[in-house]
Amino acid sequence: MNDDLVDRLRLLRTAGIGPVTYRQLIMRFGTAAAALEAVPDLARRGGGKAPTLRSRADAEREIARVEKLGARYLLLGQGLYPRLLAQLEDAPPLLIAKGDLNLLGKPAVAMVGARNASAAACRFARGLAHDLGGEGLVVVSGLARGIDTAAHDGALETGTVGVIAGGIDIFYPPENEERQKTMFERGLVLAEMSPGTEPRARHFPYRNRIIAGICAGTVVVEAAPRSGSLITARLAAEAGREVMAVPGSPLDPRAQGCNQLIRDGATLIQSAHDVLESVAPAQPRLASPVQPYEAAPQPMNGDDDVVGIVEELLGPSPAPVDEIIRLSRGSPGAVQMALLELDLAGRLDRHAGNKVSLRPA
Amino acid sequence: MNDDLVDRLRLLRTAGIGPVTYRQLIMRFGTAAAALEAVPDLARRGGGKAPTLRSRADAEREIARVEKLGARYLLLGQGLYPRLLAQLEDAPPLLIAKGDLNLLGKPAVAMVGARNASAAACRFARGLAHDLGGEGLVVVSGLARGIDTAAHDGALETGTVGVIAGGIDIFYPPENEERQKTMFERGLVLAEMSPGTEPRARHFPYRNRIIAGICAGTVVVEAAPRSGSLITARLAAEAGREVMAVPGSPLDPRAQGCNQLIRDGATLIQSAHDVLESVAPAQPRLASPVQPYEAAPQPMNGDDDVVGIVEELLGPSPAPVDEIIRLSRGSPGAVQMALLELDLAGRLDRHAGNKVSLRPA
């Protein structure tokens, strides 16, 4: 068994260690093995109890299960891991993939929208996905009801990727079990969570960042205000990707989310041609290879006061890490280390946009 | 009878003297009377036959007719003439107005769209016009079928202006006769053509420039590609006004014009609030008084060669006047005069964007 993969899984599957913390630990300590050794000491310096590390046996069990399912791991920074996804600050350290991995090498566009979309919008989404597939684009969606289902169906012949919120072996919603199994054979399914994980509400935004992150752009087809599809659009925008939306009559409440997106700057989409026009120029810009772990391992900073200073600067409201570094007058490395220590001590919350807050006691 | 008005009408109603030529003549000669005297000589210098000037009797008859109709003239650069309209390069030298002239002093928004609009779009237009009226905006449209009719109806209680392509006493389409008469009483109707003029196809783009020109912005509600409403939108954009459009499903062919406008940069409109947000900041920028005839009368330039040089530089394709001035190495005044002479000789065509071409013989 691959020892490094076991160590990575032990670290990542430990409660309280999310993608950003994981990334920081690997950056600091070079390997998952070294990070695992350092965690207890770091947490103590952060003033809290060390998290209970996931056992070696647990990690080995997961690896065996993934193998048995006919799936495989994709590790951030290695091999087939999606190039554009690796650019996200909170890129998943690993993905579990089942299906045609060749699809990851092709340009992709996300299509998302309402689960309870109108029949007309579903028809439009299916046609748009079909046309995008005909133009050589892989269509990525979330295997949910409504627009997601229509998008996968429209692009099944040409190539479609489904990103799911639960484990790779969990079928949600149940009526999409056959569709997901078909995509194991003729498309690709990706999951961030370990096998057997039932999807919960909090998992869907994580899933959405992967959908947005894999793709050069995201098309929203029909979306209510404050819906998950708009979160995906926001995540796409934050990642510097194209945001596109299909308009509708102001008299149709289901069009309001998309119309508002367009008012906010999303490109109005009427056809596959419009999508190509938006996404094509974005490809070269994203062509440079990414080095997600580019920082060299750094020795621990001996300055014990930094944790105290950083702690004083933090409050319950999220503050940008850059601001904490500036106000602390410490070196970026020392402040990042202090944040990592507070994090592992269970005393830090990390937020989108590289912000942090002190967790209420 | 007002002699200056008679002279202006004689000049303006002469075949071949359009708004731009009229403006140039008044700028050169100070008064319509002086311009009338100069026309025959100018045309001869331009190498053509002088246009037959409209007779004094014809002009006096029109003035009497306008009075009898209970209408009145608005002269560019004077009194109640719409302030924003005066900024257009080809602003109508005069308008004939019947109704509540106070409406011209209020901020206005144009609403235009398809004559064969869907019932839903007409309902939306009526509601939008009503809401805009409630916010203190005058709603301007073209008294056509469909969206225009809905816009006038929605804003009848609060203030609406109809701009018509024919004479002030002509009702087109016939079913809008009652509506136009109601607007004589409770709104305002404007016409550029002389009374009795039946509207022809070529009159509608002229009418559209007035609709766009009076207003701080134009909202297009439902419009086919290559429709008159899109011309109005283009004229509004060229005049530096806000262009707004109401989106629709890509599956609805009647939404394509508006969706394309939005793709081209028009603001997506879902409600009166969206219109106000777009138009409100535009008001202060347009508040400075306009001096349409700001150039002092200039003596005729004695350089007879300029006509020849300008004529050589001109071709059948429209060329910018600025370019002709530059290439001719003549003074701007001399070149403008040469163009005026060619124009009055029936040998010049003037185009949008201050371009000119030689008329094919």
XYZ file of C-alpha atoms in Angstrom:
722
model
C 0.000 0.000 0.000
C 1.113 3.566 -0.864
C 2.381 4.981 2.433
C 2.222 8.608 1.332
C -1.428 8.201 0.294
C -2.180 6.582 3.661
C -0.552 9.498 5.488
C -2.360 12.064 3.349
C -5.687 10.378 4.027
C -4.977 10.191 7.752
C -4.292 13.941 7.784
C -7.181 14.962 5.523
C -9.803 12.738 7.116
C -8.955 14.109 10.582
C -11.822 16.199 11.930
C -10.909 19.895 11.933
C -8.335 19.689 9.122
C -9.879 21.201 6.005
C -8.317 21.793 2.571
C -6.643 25.085 3.521
C -5.160 23.758 6.752
C -4.062 20.610 4.954
C -2.378 22.673 2.263
C -0.607 24.838 4.857
C 0.618 21.757 6.712
C 2.000 20.143 3.554
C 3.619 23.442 2.576
C 5.266 23.741 5.993
C 6.352 20.193 6.520
C 6.880 18.902 3.000
C 5.194 15.536 3.528
C 2.011 14.298 5.132
C 4.101 12.050 7.389
C 6.022 15.021 8.782
C 2.817 17.004 9.195
C 1.159 14.173 11.123
C 4.055 14.157 13.524
C 3.929 17.940 13.998
C 0.193 18.326 14.589
C 0.098 17.545 18.340
C 2.882 20.013 19.111
C 1.349 22.711 16.889
C -2.011 22.380 18.605
C -0.396 22.658 22.007
C 1.378 25.859 20.940
C -1.986 27.161 19.695
C -3.384 26.679 23.180
C -5.765 23.781 22.558
C -6.186 20.063 22.539
C -4.674 18.256 19.566
C -7.206 16.782 17.151
C -7.476 13.005 17.166
C -5.652 11.925 14.051
C -7.396 9.466 11.799
C -5.912 5.996 12.280
C -3.767 4.225 9.773
C -6.277 1.372 9.702
C -9.123 3.743 8.774
C -7.093 5.192 5.927
C -6.162 1.737 4.636
C -9.791 0.643 4.808
C -10.847 3.656 2.688
C -8.153 2.943 0.098
C -9.242 -0.672 -0.168
C -12.876 0.384 -0.531
C -12.091 2.895 -3.304
C -10.178 0.209 -5.159
C -13.000 -2.252 -4.798
C -15.449 0.340 -6.145
C -13.353 0.621 -9.294
C -12.576 4.224 -8.446
C -9.237 5.964 -7.952
C -7.692 8.879 -6.142
C -6.583 12.089 -7.823
C -4.076 13.989 -5.685
C -3.714 17.766 -5.866
C -0.493 18.642 -7.628
C -0.094 15.209 -9.164
C -0.935 13.467 -12.408
C -4.492 13.732 -13.641
C -5.752 16.133 -10.984
C -7.817 18.824 -12.843
C -5.488 21.646 -13.770
C -7.927 24.545 -13.276
C -9.229 23.170 -9.989
C -5.693 23.168 -8.594
C -5.679 26.972 -8.868
C -8.279 27.363 -6.104
C -6.963 28.406 -2.733
C -9.180 25.743 -1.166
C -8.740 23.126 -3.894
C -9.657 19.656 -2.615
C -6.437 17.881 -1.595
C -7.833 14.783 -3.207
C -10.731 13.622 -5.310
C -12.156 10.177 -5.829
C -12.931 9.570 -9.492
C -14.796 6.825 -11.292
C -15.218 6.764 -15.054
C -13.404 8.113 -18.091
C -10.442 10.116 -16.793
C -9.650 11.377 -20.308
C -12.481 13.857 -19.851
C -10.334 15.767 -17.344
C -7.931 16.760 -20.078
C -10.530 18.537 -22.207
C -11.889 22.084 -21.909
C -14.982 22.063 -19.729
C -17.973 24.256 -18.988
C -20.245 23.938 -15.967
C -24.019 24.081 -16.301
C -26.050 24.524 -13.137
C -29.565 25.597 -12.266
C -32.717 24.984 -10.334
C -33.746 21.500 -9.220
C -37.380 22.514 -9.833
C -36.652 24.217 -13.165
C -39.406 24.681 -15.733
C -39.793 22.086 -18.472
C -38.791 24.735 -21.006
C -35.587 25.539 -19.141
C -34.704 21.837 -18.861
C -35.278 21.451 -22.583
C -33.081 24.478 -23.243
C -30.360 23.121 -20.925
C -30.381 19.724 -22.637
C -30.074 21.357 -26.060
C -27.341 23.723 -24.908
C -25.348 20.845 -23.354
C -25.730 18.860 -26.564
C -24.495 21.773 -28.659
C -21.579 22.496 -26.317
C -20.606 18.830 -26.512
C -20.708 19.097 -30.300
C -18.201 21.941 -30.027
C -15.778 19.765 -28.071
C -16.564 21.022 -24.579
C -17.077 18.664 -21.641
C -20.216 19.574 -19.664
C -19.834 19.498 -15.877
C -22.736 19.513 -13.436
C -23.858 18.228 -10.055
C -26.078 15.213 -10.793
C -28.997 16.910 -9.060
C -32.587 17.047 -10.288
C -33.718 19.575 -12.907
C -31.085 21.509 -14.832
C -28.185 19.270 -13.712
C -29.941 16.175 -14.986
C -30.803 17.870 -18.287
C -27.205 19.035 -18.744
C -25.752 15.539 -18.159
C -28.314 13.942 -20.466
C -27.646 16.447 -23.240
C -23.891 15.831 -23.142
C -23.852 12.098 -22.422
C -22.749 11.221 -25.967
C -19.936 13.770 -26.063
C -18.629 13.760 -22.482
C -20.004 14.835 -19.147
C -18.637 14.992 -15.600
C -20.830 14.776 -12.489
C -19.516 16.119 -9.199
C -21.391 14.757 -6.209
C -21.662 16.015 -2.647
C -21.527 12.606 -0.936
C -19.328 9.554 -1.392
C -18.692 8.085 -4.830
C -20.884 5.100 -4.008
C -23.868 7.121 -2.763
C -26.724 7.899 -5.144
C -28.495 11.151 -4.453
C -31.196 11.908 -5.377
C -32.198 8.223 -5.565
C -33.826 8.608 -8.986
C -30.429 9.514 -10.436
C -28.862 6.147 -9.472
C -29.107 4.826 -13.020
C -27.782 8.084 -14.460
C -24.795 8.062 -12.103
C -24.060 4.422 -12.966
C -24.272 5.272 -16.663
C -21.785 8.074 -16.071
C -19.396 5.647 -14.323
C -19.316 3.848 -17.670
C -19.664 6.621 -20.244
C -18.782 9.794 -18.352
C -16.970 10.587 -15.132
C -18.112 11.034 -11.532
C -16.032 12.895 -8.947
C -16.442 12.986 -5.157
C -14.442 14.767 -2.485
C -15.888 12.931 0.522
C -14.938 9.403 1.506
C -17.022 6.511 0.224
C -20.195 5.896 2.155
C -20.629 9.585 3.079
C -24.293 10.603 2.846
C -24.521 14.144 1.444
C -25.566 16.798 3.980
C -26.541 20.428 3.385
C -23.049 21.683 4.248
C -21.474 19.416 1.617
C -23.203 21.102 -1.333
C -21.238 24.367 -1.316
C -18.024 22.265 -1.242
C -19.330 20.308 -4.223
C -20.217 23.596 -5.970
C -16.669 24.941 -5.661
C -15.409 21.855 -7.461
C -17.935 22.281 -10.284
C -16.960 25.927 -10.710
C -13.278 25.216 -10.187
C -12.909 22.478 -12.806
C -14.334 24.691 -15.553
C -13.311 27.705 -17.592
C -16.823 29.065 -17.041
C -20.186 28.370 -15.459
C -23.561 28.754 -17.164
C -26.561 29.249 -14.872
C -29.756 28.237 -16.612
C -32.616 28.972 -14.255
C -32.059 29.915 -10.656
C -34.010 31.438 -7.812
C -32.473 34.291 -5.865
C -30.251 32.952 -3.046
C -30.035 29.478 -4.549
C -27.125 27.058 -4.653
C -26.662 27.788 -8.339
C -25.911 31.408 -7.531
C -23.331 30.240 -4.984
C -21.673 28.240 -7.746
C -21.724 31.360 -9.939
C -20.148 33.419 -7.168
C -17.459 30.792 -6.614
C -16.744 30.787 -10.359
C -16.400 34.566 -10.338
C -14.124 34.483 -7.291
C -11.931 31.954 -9.076
C -11.669 34.317 -12.044
C -13.768 32.134 -14.302
C -16.451 33.245 -16.745
C -19.943 33.553 -15.302
C -22.750 33.174 -17.825
C -26.510 33.147 -17.381
C -29.570 32.397 -19.464
C -32.114 35.221 -19.170
C -35.866 34.995 -18.790
C -38.894 37.205 -18.584
C -39.055 39.403 -15.465
C -42.578 38.031 -15.114
C -41.104 34.565 -14.461
C -39.884 34.334 -10.844
C -37.536 31.503 -11.802
C -35.652 33.878 -14.104
C -34.865 36.411 -11.399
C -31.616 34.848 -10.238
C -30.182 34.688 -13.738
C -31.393 38.158 -14.679
C -29.761 39.541 -11.557
C -26.519 37.730 -12.388
C -26.560 39.410 -15.809
C -27.189 42.791 -14.187
C -24.194 42.066 -11.982
C -21.998 41.430 -14.992
C -22.554 37.825 -16.069
C -22.602 37.277 -19.825
C -26.056 36.747 -21.278
C -26.254 33.371 -23.024
C -28.706 32.475 -25.758
C -26.838 29.650 -27.477
C -23.742 27.443 -27.424
C -22.148 29.996 -29.729
C -22.448 32.635 -27.004
C -20.802 30.283 -24.494
C -17.916 29.517 -26.837
C -17.385 33.202 -27.464
C -17.030 33.798 -23.716
C -15.008 30.762 -22.782
C -12.640 30.415 -25.726
C -10.502 33.485 -24.957
C -10.212 32.297 -21.354
C -8.376 29.106 -22.248
C -4.904 30.469 -23.074
C -4.870 32.584 -19.932
C -5.352 29.421 -17.878
C -2.819 27.342 -19.763
C 0.169 27.900 -17.477
C 0.990 24.927 -15.262
C 0.129 25.314 -11.624
C 2.361 24.494 -8.692
C -0.016 24.165 -5.785
C 2.706 23.343 -3.282
C 5.264 25.769 -4.576
C 6.449 27.049 -1.183
C 9.413 25.157 0.219
C 9.017 23.460 3.604
C 9.859 25.996 6.285
C 11.312 25.448 9.728
C 9.058 26.272 12.647
C 9.424 29.819 13.775
C 10.732 30.052 17.299
C 8.897 33.244 18.232
C 6.353 32.070 20.786
C 4.778 35.504 21.194
C 3.317 35.500 17.700
C 0.424 33.234 18.703
C -0.499 35.660 21.456
C -0.294 38.713 19.199
C -2.290 37.060 16.411
C -4.874 35.878 18.913
C -5.339 39.442 20.165
C -5.789 40.712 16.620
C -8.421 38.109 15.808
C -12.074 38.492 16.669
C -15.330 36.724 15.951
C -15.707 38.572 12.596
C -13.690 37.236 9.657
C -10.595 39.359 8.939
C -8.244 39.026 5.952
C -5.042 37.121 6.732
C -3.088 39.899 4.982
C -4.477 42.393 7.449
C -3.524 40.221 10.415
C 0.015 39.948 9.028
C 0.230 43.716 8.568
C -1.162 44.598 11.990
C 0.917 42.004 13.818
C 4.142 43.382 12.296
C 5.327 39.768 12.263
C 6.763 37.963 9.277
C 4.142 36.364 6.993
C 5.666 32.980 7.742
C 5.418 33.433 11.504
C 1.827 34.653 11.329
C 0.778 31.804 9.043
C 2.353 29.403 11.486
C 0.525 30.964 14.404
C -2.748 30.709 12.484
C -1.999 27.075 11.726
C -1.390 26.409 15.395
C -4.633 28.105 16.439
C -6.383 26.185 13.678
C -5.114 22.801 14.814
C -6.009 23.728 18.364
C -9.619 24.079 17.185
C -9.617 27.807 17.893
C -9.710 29.233 14.357
C -12.362 29.372 11.643
C -11.280 29.828 8.037
C -13.552 31.680 5.591
C -13.709 32.300 1.863
C -11.373 34.958 0.472
C -8.509 33.986 2.784
C -10.203 35.346 5.919
C -10.017 33.981 9.428
C -11.835 34.484 12.727
C -11.417 33.276 16.276
C -13.877 30.515 17.070
C -16.188 31.490 19.968
C -15.211 29.488 23.026
C -47.466 86.947 -38.343
C -43.978 86.119 -36.994
C -41.667 86.839 -39.939
C -38.762 84.860 -38.533
C -40.974 81.782 -38.122
C -42.209 82.200 -41.684
C -38.637 82.356 -42.965
C -37.566 79.358 -40.880
C -40.486 77.338 -42.220
C -39.735 78.381 -45.813
C -36.148 77.184 -45.368
C -36.963 73.976 -43.495
C -39.860 72.885 -45.693
C -37.759 73.303 -48.841
C -37.072 69.908 -50.411
C -33.435 68.955 -49.920
C -32.833 71.018 -46.789
C -32.705 68.655 -43.846
C -32.015 69.432 -40.177
C -28.216 69.390 -40.519
C -28.168 71.621 -43.607
C -30.679 73.935 -41.958
C -28.504 74.169 -38.871
C -25.410 74.914 -40.932
C -27.235 77.630 -42.842
C -28.485 79.327 -39.684
C -25.007 79.069 -38.167
C -23.453 80.685 -41.257
C -25.963 83.395 -41.937
C -27.386 84.155 -38.525
C -31.022 84.299 -39.598
C -33.334 82.272 -41.787
C -33.969 85.375 -43.904
C -30.280 85.765 -44.705
C -29.965 82.039 -45.416
C -32.918 82.126 -47.837
C -31.201 84.887 -49.767
C -27.904 83.015 -49.878
C -29.211 79.622 -50.999
C -29.362 80.254 -54.795
C -25.804 81.554 -54.894
C -24.503 78.735 -52.662
C -26.096 76.114 -54.890
C -24.580 77.668 -58.006
C -21.129 77.620 -56.390
C -21.747 73.956 -55.557
C -22.288 73.278 -59.246
C -25.997 72.505 -59.261
C -29.440 73.916 -59.649
C -30.772 75.837 -56.665
C -33.622 74.122 -54.791
C -37.034 75.717 -55.243
C -37.600 77.540 -51.957
C -40.905 77.005 -50.230
C -43.138 80.004 -50.816
C -44.059 82.556 -48.186
C -47.734 81.709 -48.753
C -47.133 77.991 -48.058
C -45.362 78.808 -44.804
C -48.115 81.175 -43.703
C -50.739 78.545 -44.507
C -48.949 75.982 -42.315
C -48.692 78.411 -39.416
C -52.404 79.207 -39.642
C -53.229 75.510 -39.744
C -51.117 74.726 -36.672
C -52.839 77.531 -34.795
C -56.261 76.301 -35.821
C -55.351 72.797 -34.628
C -54.601 74.197 -31.186
C -50.964 73.199 -31.554
C -47.824 75.303 -31.385
C -44.267 75.385 -32.659
C -41.213 74.644 -30.541
C -38.070 76.092 -32.104
C -34.642 74.569 -31.533
C -32.657 76.803 -29.226
C -35.679 78.677 -27.964
C -38.109 78.481 -25.057
C -39.695 75.128 -24.355
C -37.803 73.112 -26.953
C -36.724 69.850 -25.206
C -33.328 70.417 -23.695
C -31.869 66.951 -24.279
C -33.171 66.777 -27.828
C -31.298 69.986 -28.663
C -28.022 68.125 -28.053
C -28.481 65.939 -31.141
C -26.430 66.892 -34.152
C -29.553 66.390 -36.278
C -32.047 67.793 -33.768
C -35.305 68.778 -35.470
C -35.168 72.564 -36.108
C -38.781 72.705 -35.026
C -41.435 70.535 -33.511
C -45.191 70.902 -33.541
C -46.641 70.202 -30.102
C -50.175 69.716 -28.873
C -50.982 69.054 -25.230
C -49.419 69.689 -21.843
C -46.092 71.412 -22.489
C -45.154 71.168 -18.810
C -44.271 67.543 -19.461
C -41.225 68.711 -21.427
C -39.656 70.095 -18.267
C -39.653 66.765 -16.436
C -37.148 63.889 -16.616
C -38.276 61.414 -19.227
C -37.656 57.816 -20.223
C -38.548 56.267 -23.561
C -40.237 52.890 -23.797
C -40.343 51.189 -27.171
C -40.932 47.689 -28.467
C -42.640 45.413 -30.920
C -45.990 46.310 -32.470
C -46.892 42.614 -32.358
C -45.613 42.111 -28.812
C -46.895 39.251 -26.667
C -49.733 39.933 -24.262
C -47.352 39.273 -21.375
C -44.866 41.848 -22.639
C -47.616 44.443 -23.107
C -48.802 43.790 -19.573
C -45.236 44.165 -18.310
C -44.787 47.411 -20.301
C -48.002 48.878 -18.918
C -46.967 48.059 -15.358
C -43.445 49.392 -15.860
C -44.777 52.655 -17.351
C -47.169 52.994 -14.427
C -44.370 52.479 -11.914
C -42.008 54.869 -13.720
C -44.774 57.480 -13.701
C -45.167 56.923 -9.978
C -41.481 57.742 -9.603
C -41.910 61.080 -11.367
C -40.664 60.097 -14.794
C -42.506 61.053 -17.977
C -42.891 58.077 -20.312
C -42.192 58.785 -23.989
C -43.173 56.463 -26.829
C -44.307 56.429 -30.446
C -48.089 55.900 -30.325
C -47.707 52.698 -32.329
C -49.467 49.403 -31.662
C -48.219 46.961 -29.041
C -45.590 48.114 -26.560
C -45.996 51.827 -27.416
C -49.716 51.704 -26.706
C -49.143 49.825 -23.442
C -46.518 52.345 -22.340
C -48.775 55.355 -23.004
C -51.712 53.693 -21.260
C -49.663 52.824 -18.200
C -48.418 56.389 -17.786
C -51.545 58.294 -18.810
C -52.312 59.345 -15.243
C -48.794 60.555 -14.497
C -47.629 62.017 -17.805
C -46.821 60.601 -21.221
C -45.512 62.045 -24.478
C -46.267 60.532 -27.895
C -43.973 61.306 -30.814
C -45.594 60.613 -34.170
C -44.073 60.102 -37.594
C -46.718 62.026 -39.565
C -48.426 65.382 -39.051
C -49.912 66.324 -35.692
C -53.439 65.924 -37.131
C -52.867 62.479 -38.630
C -53.901 59.403 -36.660
C -51.790 56.348 -37.314
C -52.539 53.561 -36.738
C -56.234 54.452 -37.050
C -57.196 52.541 -33.893
C -55.039 54.919 -31.860
C -57.073 57.995 -32.867
C -58.891 58.113 -29.531
C -55.652 57.537 -27.634
C -53.897 60.368 -29.488
C -56.857 62.700 -28.848
C -56.778 61.770 -25.165
C -53.092 62.628 -25.106
C -53.800 66.036 -26.683
C -55.841 66.667 -23.529
C -53.986 64.778 -20.824
C -50.531 64.191 -22.263
C -48.493 65.662 -25.088
C -48.095 64.792 -28.757
C -45.104 65.917 -30.822
C -44.652 65.883 -34.605
C -41.746 67.003 -36.768
C -43.569 66.909 -40.108
C -46.042 69.530 -41.259
C -49.740 68.986 -40.572
C -51.457 66.717 -43.043
C -48.321 64.630 -43.666
C -49.195 60.925 -43.900
C -46.429 58.902 -42.241
C -44.245 56.929 -44.641
C -41.644 54.278 -43.874
C -38.780 56.773 -44.079
C -40.404 59.016 -41.456
C -40.188 56.423 -38.668
C -36.426 56.538 -38.104
C -36.739 60.355 -37.850
C -39.507 59.901 -35.300
C -37.333 57.390 -33.441
C -34.430 59.830 -33.091
C -36.810 62.260 -31.367
C -38.054 59.594 -28.953
C -34.501 58.648 -28.059
C -33.315 62.247 -28.079
C -35.905 63.637 -25.668
C -35.066 61.078 -23.004
C -32.273 60.320 -20.579
C -32.657 56.664 -21.533
C -34.586 54.212 -23.665
C -36.100 50.935 -22.465
C -36.744 48.293 -25.138
C -39.381 45.843 -23.992
C -39.735 43.218 -26.703
C -38.118 43.566 -30.063
C -37.292 41.388 -33.014
C -33.787 41.520 -34.462
C -33.470 44.353 -37.044
C -36.628 46.100 -35.808
C -37.371 49.793 -35.464
C -37.073 49.501 -31.704
C -33.452 48.472 -32.076
C -32.880 51.508 -34.285
C -34.249 53.669 -31.487
C -31.896 51.916 -29.063
C -28.955 52.552 -31.379
C -29.889 56.219 -31.741
C -30.118 56.503 -27.950
C -26.659 54.948 -27.591
C -25.216 57.260 -30.252
C -26.651 60.223 -28.378
C -24.907 59.032 -25.216
C -28.126 58.057 -23.482
C -28.798 54.963 -21.393
C -29.953 51.921 -23.324
C -31.975 49.437 -21.293
C -33.705 46.219 -22.303
C -36.112 43.730 -20.782
C -34.821 40.164 -21.218
C -36.727 37.057 -22.196
C -36.211 33.366 -22.657
C -33.901 32.429 -25.544
C -36.696 30.063 -26.569
C -38.918 33.092 -27.307
C -37.984 34.600 -30.695
C -39.476 37.929 -29.658
C -36.890 38.207 -26.889
C -33.894 37.910 -29.195
C -33.566 41.602 -29.975
C -33.552 42.594 -26.316
C -31.253 39.768 -25.284
C -28.801 40.798 -27.988
C -28.981 44.419 -26.825
C -28.052 43.253 -23.322
C -25.173 41.203 -24.711
C -24.065 44.374 -26.498
C -24.037 46.328 -23.244
C -27.587 47.491 -22.582
C -28.654 47.389 -18.942
C -30.960 44.497 -18.076
C -34.250 45.810 -16.700
C -36.606 43.872 -14.465
C -38.439 46.726 -12.737
C -38.900 50.493 -12.499
C -36.269 50.417 -9.772
C -33.710 49.113 -12.258
C -34.616 51.924 -14.694
C -34.263 54.589 -12.016
C -30.900 53.210 -10.988
C -29.659 53.568 -14.570
C -31.202 56.887 -15.453
C -30.844 58.857 -12.248
C -27.074 59.337 -12.418
C -27.434 60.481 -16.027
C -29.507 63.517 -15.135
C -26.856 65.843 -13.653
C -24.480 65.174 -16.526
C -27.144 66.478 -18.903
C -28.113 69.502 -16.853
C -25.871 72.056 -18.554
C -27.725 74.416 -20.860
C -27.232 73.831 -24.538
C -26.435 76.456 -27.161
C -27.360 74.812 -30.428
C -26.458 77.795 -32.547
C -23.387 78.800 -30.668
C -21.190 79.569 -33.670
C -21.250 83.209 -34.762
C -22.418 84.015 -38.282
C -19.447 83.779 -40.598
C -18.740 85.616 -43.845
C -18.614 83.489 -46.963
C -15.156 82.225 -47.671
C -13.795 83.594 -50.910
C -11.729 80.539 -51.828
C -13.521 79.119 -54.864
C -11.153 76.167 -55.221
C -12.332 74.536 -52.009
C -15.476 73.135 -53.632
C -13.351 71.442 -56.247
C -10.914 70.001 -53.720
C -13.700 68.768 -51.426
C -15.525 67.274 -54.374
C -12.427 65.301 -55.343
C -12.045 63.999 -51.812
C -15.638 62.844 -51.645
C -16.865 59.546 -53.011
C -19.973 57.432 -52.936
C -19.021 55.953 -49.518
C -19.719 58.108 -46.453
C -16.575 59.761 -45.103
C -16.226 61.730 -41.837
C -16.334 65.487 -42.304
C -13.275 65.753 -40.044
C -11.343 63.562 -42.444
C -12.375 65.703 -45.428
C -11.216 68.792 -43.558
C -7.887 67.194 -42.730
C -7.231 65.837 -46.222
C -8.286 69.058 -47.948
C -5.837 71.118 -45.883
C -8.490 73.846 -46.015
C -9.875 75.677 -42.996
C -12.809 73.931 -41.298
C -14.964 76.929 -42.130
C -14.125 76.800 -45.822
C -14.707 73.054 -46.053
C -18.024 73.280 -44.211
C -19.050 76.009 -46.598
C -18.077 73.900 -49.606
C -20.083 70.985 -48.224
C -23.042 73.299 -47.698
C -22.798 74.453 -51.286
C -22.627 70.904 -52.637
C -25.527 70.031 -50.332
C -27.744 72.836 -51.585
C -26.810 71.924 -55.135
C -28.291 68.497 -54.499
C -24.924 66.805 -54.844
C -24.237 65.742 -51.228
C -25.733 63.129 -48.942
C -25.386 63.544 -45.194
C -25.156 60.471 -42.949
C -25.244 59.699 -39.252
C -22.061 60.384 -37.303
C -21.253 63.561 -39.234
C -20.353 61.710 -42.425
C -20.936 62.824 -45.990
C -20.820 61.293 -49.465
C -21.173 62.518 -53.010
C -24.594 61.722 -54.404
C -24.351 59.480 -57.495
C -25.227 61.539 -60.579
